[in-house]
Coordinates of C-alpha atoms and ligand atoms in Angstrom, one line a residue:
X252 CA 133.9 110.5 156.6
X253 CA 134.6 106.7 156.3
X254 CA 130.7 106.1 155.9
X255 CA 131.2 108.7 152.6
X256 CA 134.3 107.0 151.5
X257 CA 132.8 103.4 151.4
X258 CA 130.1 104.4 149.6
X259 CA 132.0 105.9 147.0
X260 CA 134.5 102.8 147.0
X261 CA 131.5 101.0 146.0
X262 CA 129.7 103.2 143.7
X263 CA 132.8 103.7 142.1
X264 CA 133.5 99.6 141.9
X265 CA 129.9 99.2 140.4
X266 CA 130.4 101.7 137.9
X267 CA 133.7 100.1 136.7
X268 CA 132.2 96.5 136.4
X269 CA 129.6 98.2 134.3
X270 CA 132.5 99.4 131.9
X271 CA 133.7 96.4 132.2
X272 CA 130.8 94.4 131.2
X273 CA 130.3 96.8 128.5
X274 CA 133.8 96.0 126.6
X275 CA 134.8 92.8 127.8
X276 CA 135.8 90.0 124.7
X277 CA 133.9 87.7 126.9
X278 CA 130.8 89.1 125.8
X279 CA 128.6 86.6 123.8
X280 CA 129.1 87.6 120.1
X281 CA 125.2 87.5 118.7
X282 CA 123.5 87.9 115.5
X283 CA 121.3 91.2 115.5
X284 CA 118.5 89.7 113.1
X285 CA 118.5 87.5 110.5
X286 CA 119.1 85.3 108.3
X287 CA 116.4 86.6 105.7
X288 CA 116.5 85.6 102.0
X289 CA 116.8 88.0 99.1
X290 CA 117.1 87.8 95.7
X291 CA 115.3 84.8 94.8
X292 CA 116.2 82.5 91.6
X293 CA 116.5 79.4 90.1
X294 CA 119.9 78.5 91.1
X295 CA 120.7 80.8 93.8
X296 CA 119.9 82.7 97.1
X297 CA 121.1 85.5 98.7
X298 CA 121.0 85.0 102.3
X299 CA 121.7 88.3 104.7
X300 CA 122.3 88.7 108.2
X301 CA 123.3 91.4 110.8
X302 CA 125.8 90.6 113.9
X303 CA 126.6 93.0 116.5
X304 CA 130.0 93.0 115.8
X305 CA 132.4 92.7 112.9
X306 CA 132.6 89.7 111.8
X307 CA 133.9 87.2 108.5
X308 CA 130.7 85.3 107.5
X309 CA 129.8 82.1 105.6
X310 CA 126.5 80.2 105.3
X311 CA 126.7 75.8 105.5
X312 CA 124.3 74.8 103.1
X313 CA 123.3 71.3 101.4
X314 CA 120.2 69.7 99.6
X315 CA 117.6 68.2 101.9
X316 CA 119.1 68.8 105.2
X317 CA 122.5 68.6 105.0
X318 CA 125.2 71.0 105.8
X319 CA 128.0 69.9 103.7
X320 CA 128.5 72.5 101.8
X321 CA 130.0 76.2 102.4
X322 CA 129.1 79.4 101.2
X323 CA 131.0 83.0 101.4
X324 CA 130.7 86.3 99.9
X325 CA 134.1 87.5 98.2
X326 CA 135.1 91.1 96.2
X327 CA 138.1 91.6 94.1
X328 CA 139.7 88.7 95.5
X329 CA 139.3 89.0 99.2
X330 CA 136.6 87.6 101.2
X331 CA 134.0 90.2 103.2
X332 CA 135.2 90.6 106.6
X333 CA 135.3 93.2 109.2
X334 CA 131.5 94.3 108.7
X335 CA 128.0 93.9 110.6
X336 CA 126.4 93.1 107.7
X337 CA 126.4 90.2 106.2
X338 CA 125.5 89.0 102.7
X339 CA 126.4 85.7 101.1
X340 CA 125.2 84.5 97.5
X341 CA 124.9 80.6 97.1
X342 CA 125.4 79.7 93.6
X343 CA 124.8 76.5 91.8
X344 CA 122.0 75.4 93.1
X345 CA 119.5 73.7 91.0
X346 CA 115.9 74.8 90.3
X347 CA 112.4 73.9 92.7
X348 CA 114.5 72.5 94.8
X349 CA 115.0 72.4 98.9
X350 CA 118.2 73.0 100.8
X351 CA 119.4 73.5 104.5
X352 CA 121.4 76.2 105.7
X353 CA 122.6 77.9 108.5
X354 CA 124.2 81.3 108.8
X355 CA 127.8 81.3 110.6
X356 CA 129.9 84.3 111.5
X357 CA 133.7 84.8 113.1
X358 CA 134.2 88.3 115.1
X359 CA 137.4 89.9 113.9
X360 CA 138.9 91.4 117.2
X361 CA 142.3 92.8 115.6
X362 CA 142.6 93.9 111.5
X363 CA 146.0 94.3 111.0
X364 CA 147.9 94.2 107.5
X365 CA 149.8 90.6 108.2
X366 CA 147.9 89.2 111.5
X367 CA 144.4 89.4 111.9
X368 CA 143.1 88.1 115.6
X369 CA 139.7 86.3 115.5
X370 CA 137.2 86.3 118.3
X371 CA 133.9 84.0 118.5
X372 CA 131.9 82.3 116.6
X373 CA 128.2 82.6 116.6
X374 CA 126.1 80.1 114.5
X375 CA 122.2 80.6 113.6
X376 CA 119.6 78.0 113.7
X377 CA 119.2 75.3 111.0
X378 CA 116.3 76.8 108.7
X379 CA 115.1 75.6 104.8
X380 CA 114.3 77.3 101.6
X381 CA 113.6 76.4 98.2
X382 CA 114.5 78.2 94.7
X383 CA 112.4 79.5 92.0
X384 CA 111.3 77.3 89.4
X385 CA 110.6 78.2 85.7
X386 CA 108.6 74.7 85.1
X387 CA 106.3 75.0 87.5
X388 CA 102.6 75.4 86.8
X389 CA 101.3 77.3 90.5
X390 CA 102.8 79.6 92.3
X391 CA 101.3 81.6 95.1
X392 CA 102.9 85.3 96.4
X393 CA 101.7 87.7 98.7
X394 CA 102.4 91.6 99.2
X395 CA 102.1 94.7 102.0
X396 CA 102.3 98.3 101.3
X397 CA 102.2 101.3 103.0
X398 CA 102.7 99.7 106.3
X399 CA 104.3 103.1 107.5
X400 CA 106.2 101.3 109.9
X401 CA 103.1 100.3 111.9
X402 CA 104.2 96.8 113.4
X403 CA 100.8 96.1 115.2
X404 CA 99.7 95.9 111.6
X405 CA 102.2 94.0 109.5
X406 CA 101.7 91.4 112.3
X407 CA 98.2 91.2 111.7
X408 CA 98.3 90.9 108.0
X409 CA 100.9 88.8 107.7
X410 CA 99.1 86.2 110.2
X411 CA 96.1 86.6 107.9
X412 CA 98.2 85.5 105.1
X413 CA 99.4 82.6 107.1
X414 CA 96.2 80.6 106.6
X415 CA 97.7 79.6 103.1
X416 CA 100.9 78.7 102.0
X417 CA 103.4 81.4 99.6
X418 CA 106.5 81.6 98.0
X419 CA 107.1 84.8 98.2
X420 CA 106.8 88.5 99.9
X421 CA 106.5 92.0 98.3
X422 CA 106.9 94.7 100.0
X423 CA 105.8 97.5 98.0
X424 CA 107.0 100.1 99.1
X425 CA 106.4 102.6 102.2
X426 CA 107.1 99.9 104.8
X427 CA 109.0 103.0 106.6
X428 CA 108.0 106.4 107.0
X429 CA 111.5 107.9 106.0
X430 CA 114.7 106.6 106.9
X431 CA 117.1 108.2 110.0
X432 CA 119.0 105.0 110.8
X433 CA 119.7 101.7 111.2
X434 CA 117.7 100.4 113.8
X435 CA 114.7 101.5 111.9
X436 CA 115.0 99.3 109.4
X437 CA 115.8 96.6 111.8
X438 CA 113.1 97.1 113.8
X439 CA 110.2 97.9 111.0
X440 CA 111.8 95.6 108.3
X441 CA 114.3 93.2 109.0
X442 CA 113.3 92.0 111.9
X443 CA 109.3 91.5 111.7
X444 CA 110.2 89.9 108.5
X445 CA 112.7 87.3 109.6
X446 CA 109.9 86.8 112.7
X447 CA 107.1 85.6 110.5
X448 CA 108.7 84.5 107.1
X449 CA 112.1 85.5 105.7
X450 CA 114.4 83.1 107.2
X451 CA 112.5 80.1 104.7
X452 CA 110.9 82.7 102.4
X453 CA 112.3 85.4 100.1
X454 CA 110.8 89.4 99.9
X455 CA 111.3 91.5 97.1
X456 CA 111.6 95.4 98.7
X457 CA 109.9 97.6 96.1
X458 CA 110.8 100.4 96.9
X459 CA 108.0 103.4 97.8
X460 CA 108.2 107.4 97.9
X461 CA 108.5 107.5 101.6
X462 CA 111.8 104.9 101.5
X463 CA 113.7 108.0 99.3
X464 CA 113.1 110.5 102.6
X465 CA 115.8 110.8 105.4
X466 CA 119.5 111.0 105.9
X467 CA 119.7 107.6 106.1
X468 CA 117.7 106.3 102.6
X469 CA 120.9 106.1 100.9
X470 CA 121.9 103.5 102.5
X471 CA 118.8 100.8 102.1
X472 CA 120.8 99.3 99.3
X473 CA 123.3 98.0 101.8
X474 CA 120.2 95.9 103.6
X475 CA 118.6 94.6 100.7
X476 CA 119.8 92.2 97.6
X477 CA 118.3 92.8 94.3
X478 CA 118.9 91.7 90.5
X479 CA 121.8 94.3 89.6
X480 CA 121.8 96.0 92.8
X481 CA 118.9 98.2 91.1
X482 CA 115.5 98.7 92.5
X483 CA 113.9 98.5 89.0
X484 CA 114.5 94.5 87.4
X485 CA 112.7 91.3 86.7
X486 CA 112.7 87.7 87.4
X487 CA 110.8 84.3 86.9
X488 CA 108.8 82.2 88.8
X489 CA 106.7 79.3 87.4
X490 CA 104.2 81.0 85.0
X491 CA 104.9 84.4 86.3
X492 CA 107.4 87.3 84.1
X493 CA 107.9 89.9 87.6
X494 CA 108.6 93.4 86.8
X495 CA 109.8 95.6 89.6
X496 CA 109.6 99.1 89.0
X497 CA 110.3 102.2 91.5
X498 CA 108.0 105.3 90.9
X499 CA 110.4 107.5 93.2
X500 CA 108.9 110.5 94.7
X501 CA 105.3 112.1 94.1
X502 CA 106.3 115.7 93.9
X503 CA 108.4 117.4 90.8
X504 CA 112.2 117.3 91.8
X505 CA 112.1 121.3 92.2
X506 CA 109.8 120.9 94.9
X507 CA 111.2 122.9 98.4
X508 CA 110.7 119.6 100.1
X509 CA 113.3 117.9 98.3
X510 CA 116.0 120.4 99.3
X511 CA 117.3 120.5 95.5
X512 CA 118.5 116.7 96.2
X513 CA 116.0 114.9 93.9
X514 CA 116.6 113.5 90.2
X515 CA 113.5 110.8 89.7
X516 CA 112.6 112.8 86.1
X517 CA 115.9 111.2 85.2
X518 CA 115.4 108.1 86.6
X519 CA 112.1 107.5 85.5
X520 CA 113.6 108.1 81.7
X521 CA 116.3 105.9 82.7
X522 CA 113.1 102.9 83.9
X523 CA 111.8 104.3 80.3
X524 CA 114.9 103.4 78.0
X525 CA 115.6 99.8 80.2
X526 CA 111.5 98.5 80.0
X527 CA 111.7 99.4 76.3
X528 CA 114.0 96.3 76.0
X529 CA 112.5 94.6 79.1
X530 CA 108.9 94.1 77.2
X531 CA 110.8 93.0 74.4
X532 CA 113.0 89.8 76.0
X533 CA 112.3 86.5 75.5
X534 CA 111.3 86.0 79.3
X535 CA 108.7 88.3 79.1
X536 CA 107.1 87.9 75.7
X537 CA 106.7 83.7 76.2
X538 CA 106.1 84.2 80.1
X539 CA 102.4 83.0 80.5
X540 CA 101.6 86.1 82.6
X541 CA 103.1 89.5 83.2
X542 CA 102.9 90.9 86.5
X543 CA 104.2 94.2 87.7
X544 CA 105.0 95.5 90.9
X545 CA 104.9 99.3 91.3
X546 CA 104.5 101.5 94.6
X547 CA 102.9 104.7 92.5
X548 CA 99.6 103.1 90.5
X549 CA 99.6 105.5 87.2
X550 CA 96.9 107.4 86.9
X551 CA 96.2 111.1 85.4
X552 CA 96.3 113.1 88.9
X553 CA 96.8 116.3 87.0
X554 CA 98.5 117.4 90.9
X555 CA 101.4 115.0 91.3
X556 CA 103.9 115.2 89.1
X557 CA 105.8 112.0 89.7
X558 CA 102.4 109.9 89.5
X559 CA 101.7 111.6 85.7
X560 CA 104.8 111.2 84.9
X561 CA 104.7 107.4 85.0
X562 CA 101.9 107.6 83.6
X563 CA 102.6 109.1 80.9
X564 CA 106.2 107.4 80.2
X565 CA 105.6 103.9 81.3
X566 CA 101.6 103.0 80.5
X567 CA 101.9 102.5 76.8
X568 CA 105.2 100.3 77.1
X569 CA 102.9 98.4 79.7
X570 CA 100.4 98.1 77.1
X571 CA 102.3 97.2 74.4
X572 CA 104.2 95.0 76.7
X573 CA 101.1 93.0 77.2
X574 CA 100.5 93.7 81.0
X575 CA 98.2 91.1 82.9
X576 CA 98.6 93.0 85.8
X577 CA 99.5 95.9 87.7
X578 CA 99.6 95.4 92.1
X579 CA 100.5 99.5 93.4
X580 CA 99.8 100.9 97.4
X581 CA 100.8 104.3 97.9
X582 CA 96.8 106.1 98.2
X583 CA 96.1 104.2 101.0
X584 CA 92.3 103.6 100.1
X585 CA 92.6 99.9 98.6
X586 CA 91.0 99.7 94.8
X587 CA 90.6 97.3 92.2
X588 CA 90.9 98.9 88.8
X589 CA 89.4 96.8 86.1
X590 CA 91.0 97.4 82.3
X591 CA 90.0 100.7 80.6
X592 CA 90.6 100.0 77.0
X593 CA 92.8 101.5 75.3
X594 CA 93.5 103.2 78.6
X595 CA 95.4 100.7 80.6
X596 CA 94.6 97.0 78.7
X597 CA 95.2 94.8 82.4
X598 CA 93.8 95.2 86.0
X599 CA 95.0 97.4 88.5
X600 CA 95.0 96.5 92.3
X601 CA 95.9 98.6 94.9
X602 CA 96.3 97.8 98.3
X603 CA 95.2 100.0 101.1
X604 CA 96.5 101.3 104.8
X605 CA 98.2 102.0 107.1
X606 CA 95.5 102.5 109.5
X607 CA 92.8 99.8 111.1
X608 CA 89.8 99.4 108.8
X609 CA 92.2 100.1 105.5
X610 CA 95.0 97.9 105.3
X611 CA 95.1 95.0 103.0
X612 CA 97.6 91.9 101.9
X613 CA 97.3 90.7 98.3
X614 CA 97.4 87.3 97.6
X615 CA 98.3 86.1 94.1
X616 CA 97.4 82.7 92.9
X617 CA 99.4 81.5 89.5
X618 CA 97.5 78.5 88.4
X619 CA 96.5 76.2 85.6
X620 CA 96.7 78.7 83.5
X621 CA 94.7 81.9 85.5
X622 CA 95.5 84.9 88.0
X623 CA 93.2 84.6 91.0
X624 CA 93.7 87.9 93.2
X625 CA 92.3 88.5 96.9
X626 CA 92.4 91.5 98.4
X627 CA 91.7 91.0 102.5
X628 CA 91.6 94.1 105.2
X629 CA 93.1 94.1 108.4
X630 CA 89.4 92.5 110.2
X631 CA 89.9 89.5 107.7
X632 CA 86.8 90.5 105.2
X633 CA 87.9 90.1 101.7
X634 CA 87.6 93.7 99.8
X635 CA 89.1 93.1 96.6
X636 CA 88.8 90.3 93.9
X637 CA 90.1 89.7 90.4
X638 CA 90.2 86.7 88.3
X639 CA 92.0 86.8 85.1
X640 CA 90.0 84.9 81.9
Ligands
FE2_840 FE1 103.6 106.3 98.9

């Protein structure tokens, strides 16, 4: 009886320092992933973050490597606080230039209306990026699709695209197979992104087919920072006009697997009515080359709806637009399309994958005055080459 009693004392002990351990304030505050930059431009980044808990958040910043200078995100008047995610927009910086900056976030223990009670305060390592630059001449970018949230393999192709430098990351579109939850876009974006790039280099998230799918795809918005909070926009970087489209989904709206919950004919009118003006700014009539990113590549299929439908609403603003090039994914057998006149007047590429043997990274060079593109599989072999004239 004693014997059963002392062993119970004790499991029962163990099981209440494992409670314990579980809520105590001592535990360390720590920062889930992150930092990784988003929304790239010439005088600002948006620098993002996850904590475990809630937390107040602010990034120290300077040029060259100091710190002197504080960043924090506010709305309406009051400053973002009591959230895990963390998103902080420095201003005011100043074109092709370098700057410090190190992520910093304060756990909120009690919210109350007058008193709010602060915990700790966890800081990230100090890490460097630099911003866009209209003036100059070379650029260099890279971009993944249809990773399918295969890790093994963005970890290959992104350390074959280590071999040069880049200033930026595409992702276009079906990193993820659908999206249930959190975690998975931690573990299959956020996190192999801030592992081999994103804490000193940007990525643009283009959005793919597969990223619409799951309860959770409403919320991707929330994890990503784009021009407008829209997934279809453009931006500037030395000779290059991008512009970011999102195709949707392949299938018409009405189709059972949509479960009555899709609207992407609308959408793609809406993409319609805004690159109608897009083709037409400034930006992208004196930009020395016009590059698009677009998961879908638009073609006739004749049996997806969504792909003709592109095809036939956005190809002729493209060519009137004066497209140099077109980079899709989203067949997963890698291609390069040469012009078809009066078909589609610039180059298609389209990356492969997911699977060994088929997946590809694009590399884009932007230099005195030409497009150089390499396509290179998985095994290193280059399989895909365009040079502009
Ligand atoms: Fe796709």
């Amino acid at each position: 009886m004693n014997r059963f009693v002392d062993k119970t004392g004790i499991r029962y002990f163990a099981f209440l320092l494992i409670i314990l351990a579980g809520v105590s304030p001592c535990r360390a505050l720590s920062i889930v992933t992150g930092p990784y930059l988003q929304n790239p431009s010439g005088t600002s980044m948006t620098v993002m973050w996850i904590t475990d808990r809630k937390c107040t958040s602010w990034v120290e910043y300077g040029a060259g490597d100091s710190l002197d200078q504080r960043a924090f995100n506010s709305r309406h008047g009051l400053i973002d606080a009591d959230q895990t995610i963390h998103r902080v927009t420095i201003e005011g910086l100043s074109p092709g230039k370098k700057y410090a900056y190190r992520i910093c976030s304060k756990e909120i223990l009690k919210f109350e209306p007058y008193k709010v009670a602060y915990g700790q305060t966890v800081a990230g390592d100090v890490h460097t990026f630099k911003t866009l630059c209209g003036n100059r001449e070379s650029i260099s970018f890279i971009v993944l699709n249809d990773i399918h949230e295969r890790d093994d393999m963005f970890e290959t192709l992104m350390k074959l695209a280590a071999a040069d430098p880049y200033d930026l990351v595409f992702l276009n579109g079906d990193i993820l197979g659908h999206i249930e939850d959190e975690p998975q876009i931690i573990d299959h974006v956020l996190r192999p992104c801030f592992e081999f790039f994103a804490r000193e280099i940007p990525f643009v998230y283009v959005r793919g087919n597969h990223e619409t799918r799951g309860k959770f795809a409403r919320m991707l918005p929330d994890y990503v920072t784009t021009p407008g909070g829209r997934y279809y926009y453009s931006f500037d970087h030395g000779p290059v006009h991008f512009i970011v489209m999102d195709s949707g989904e392949d299938k018409d709206d009405t189709s059972k697997e949509y479960s009555g919950l899709a609207d992407f004919d609308r959408y793609r009118d809406e993409q319609t009515m805004w690159l109608e003006r897009e083709i037409r700014t400034k930006a992208s009539r004196k930009a020395p080359f016009r590059i698009v990113l677009v998961h879908m590549p638009h073609r006739q299929s004749k049996d997806w709806h969504g792909i003709d439908d592109l095809y036939n609403k956005w190809r002729p603003l493209f060519n009137k637009g004066k497209i140099d090039l077109m980079i899709s994914g989203h067949t997963h057998r890698y291609a390069v399309v040469e012009p078809e006149e009066k078909v589609h007047n610039y180059p298609v590429i389209i990356g492969g994958g997911p699977g060994v043997g088929e997946a590809t990274v694009i590399r884009v060079n932007a230099e005195h005055g030409k497009l150089e593109v390499t396509m290179t599989r998985d095994d290193g072999e280059i399989v895909g080459r365009y040079e502009s004239d």
